PDB file of C-alpha atoms in Angstrom:
ATOM      1  CA  UNK A   1      14.948  16.650  -5.858  1.00  0.00           C
ATOM      2  CA  UNK A   2      17.310  14.569  -8.401  1.00  0.00           C
ATOM      3  CA  UNK A   3      16.714  12.446 -11.326  1.00  0.00           C
ATOM      4  CA  UNK A   4      17.500   9.712  -9.129  1.00  0.00           C
ATOM      5  CA  UNK A   5      15.639  10.914  -5.870  1.00  0.00           C
ATOM      6  CA  UNK A   6      12.714  12.950  -7.442  1.00  0.00           C
ATOM      7  CA  UNK A   7      10.789  14.966  -5.080  1.00  0.00           C
ATOM      8  CA  UNK A   8       7.666  12.829  -3.716  1.00  0.00           C
ATOM      9  CA  UNK A   9       9.538   9.563  -4.168  1.00  0.00           C
ATOM     10  CA  UNK A  10       8.807   7.050  -1.538  1.00  0.00           C
ATOM     11  CA  UNK A  11       9.642   3.087  -1.336  1.00  0.00           C
ATOM     12  CA  UNK A  12       7.123   1.206   0.522  1.00  0.00           C
ATOM     13  CA  UNK A  13       7.374  -2.495   1.650  1.00  0.00           C
ATOM     14  CA  UNK A  14       5.117  -4.768   3.605  1.00  0.00           C
ATOM     15  CA  UNK A  15       5.986  -8.205   4.635  1.00  0.00           C
ATOM     16  CA  UNK A  16       5.047 -11.285   6.640  1.00  0.00           C
ATOM     17  CA  UNK A  17       6.568 -14.524   7.333  1.00  0.00           C
ATOM     18  CA  UNK A  18       6.062 -15.960   3.626  1.00  0.00           C
ATOM     19  CA  UNK A  19       5.598 -12.864   1.573  1.00  0.00           C
ATOM     20  CA  UNK A  20       7.439  -9.486   0.722  1.00  0.00           C
ATOM     21  CA  UNK A  21       5.689  -6.620  -1.185  1.00  0.00           C
ATOM     22  CA  UNK A  22       7.552  -3.596  -1.978  1.00  0.00           C
ATOM     23  CA  UNK A  23       6.514  -0.727  -4.497  1.00  0.00           C
ATOM     24  CA  UNK A  24       7.891   2.680  -5.690  1.00  0.00           C
ATOM     25  CA  UNK A  25       5.662   5.632  -5.524  1.00  0.00           C
ATOM     26  CA  UNK A  26       6.104   8.983  -6.991  1.00  0.00           C
ATOM     27  CA  UNK A  27       3.910  11.635  -5.538  1.00  0.00           C
ATOM     28  CA  UNK A  28       3.476  15.227  -6.081  1.00  0.00           C
ATOM     29  CA  UNK A  29       5.738  18.085  -4.537  1.00  0.00           C
ATOM     30  CA  UNK A  30       3.792  18.735  -1.342  1.00  0.00           C
ATOM     31  CA  UNK A  31       5.247  17.156   1.432  1.00  0.00           C
ATOM     32  CA  UNK A  32       2.163  17.257   4.056  1.00  0.00           C
ATOM     33  CA  UNK A  33       0.037  15.467   1.166  1.00  0.00           C
ATOM     34  CA  UNK A  34       2.588  13.068   0.089  1.00  0.00           C
ATOM     35  CA  UNK A  35       2.911  11.939   3.879  1.00  0.00           C
ATOM     36  CA  UNK A  36      -0.621  11.321   3.832  1.00  0.00           C
ATOM     37  CA  UNK A  37      -0.874   9.608   0.423  1.00  0.00           C
ATOM     38  CA  UNK A  38       2.321   7.120   1.485  1.00  0.00           C
ATOM     39  CA  UNK A  39       0.406   6.283   4.524  1.00  0.00           C
ATOM     40  CA  UNK A  40      -2.727   5.372   2.693  1.00  0.00           C
ATOM     41  CA  UNK A  41      -0.385   3.312   0.338  1.00  0.00           C
ATOM     42  CA  UNK A  42       1.285   1.685   3.148  1.00  0.00           C
ATOM     43  CA  UNK A  43      -2.117   0.779   4.728  1.00  0.00           C
ATOM     44  CA  UNK A  44      -3.488  -0.508   1.604  1.00  0.00           C
ATOM     45  CA  UNK A  45      -0.431  -2.744   0.595  1.00  0.00           C
ATOM     46  CA  UNK A  46      -0.743  -4.196   4.065  1.00  0.00           C
ATOM     47  CA  UNK A  47      -4.648  -4.865   3.459  1.00  0.00           C
ATOM     48  CA  UNK A  48      -3.416  -6.515   0.054  1.00  0.00           C
ATOM     49  CA  UNK A  49      -1.209  -8.641   1.622  1.00  0.00           C
ATOM     50  CA  UNK A  50      -3.619  -9.979   4.419  1.00  0.00           C
ATOM     51  CA  UNK A  51      -6.050 -10.737   1.814  1.00  0.00           C
ATOM     52  CA  UNK A  52      -3.777 -12.536  -0.326  1.00  0.00           C
ATOM     53  CA  UNK A  53      -2.668 -14.783   2.534  1.00  0.00           C
ATOM     54  CA  UNK A  54      -6.208 -15.213   3.875  1.00  0.00           C
ATOM     55  CA  UNK A  55      -8.554 -15.451   0.885  1.00  0.00           C
ATOM     56  CA  UNK A  56     -11.277 -16.131   3.667  1.00  0.00           C
ATOM     57  CA  UNK A  57     -11.133 -12.761   4.727  1.00  0.00           C
ATOM     58  CA  UNK A  58     -12.576 -11.268   1.382  1.00  0.00           C
ATOM     59  CA  UNK A  59     -16.098 -12.362   2.425  1.00  0.00           C
ATOM     60  CA  UNK A  60     -17.672  -9.411   5.020  1.00  0.00           C
ATOM     61  CA  UNK A  61     -19.927 -10.342   7.532  1.00  0.00           C
ATOM     62  CA  UNK A  62     -22.879 -10.410   5.407  1.00  0.00           C
ATOM     63  CA  UNK A  63     -21.239 -12.749   3.144  1.00  0.00           C
ATOM     64  CA  UNK A  64     -20.803 -10.552   0.360  1.00  0.00           C
ATOM     65  CA  UNK A  65     -17.216 -10.937  -1.577  1.00  0.00           C
ATOM     66  CA  UNK A  66     -14.939  -7.866  -2.303  1.00  0.00           C
ATOM     67  CA  UNK A  67     -11.575  -7.206  -3.709  1.00  0.00           C
TER      68      UNK A  67
END
C-alpha cells in the first residue's frame, strides 16, 4: 500500500432515493478478513440507512425498541 491508499482501505457507500451515506474504513492487512469486515460494514450501513428512513422499524415484533 501507499500513504494515499493504505493496505486495508475500503470506501463503502449505500444510498436510497433520498439519502447517501459513505464512509472510509481502514482495516488490517489480512485480505480475507478485510473482505468479511467490509461486507459486515456495508450491511450495517444499509441497516442504519433503512432504520433512519423508517423509524417505525426500530421496534421489533415484541414491541421492544432497539438502535
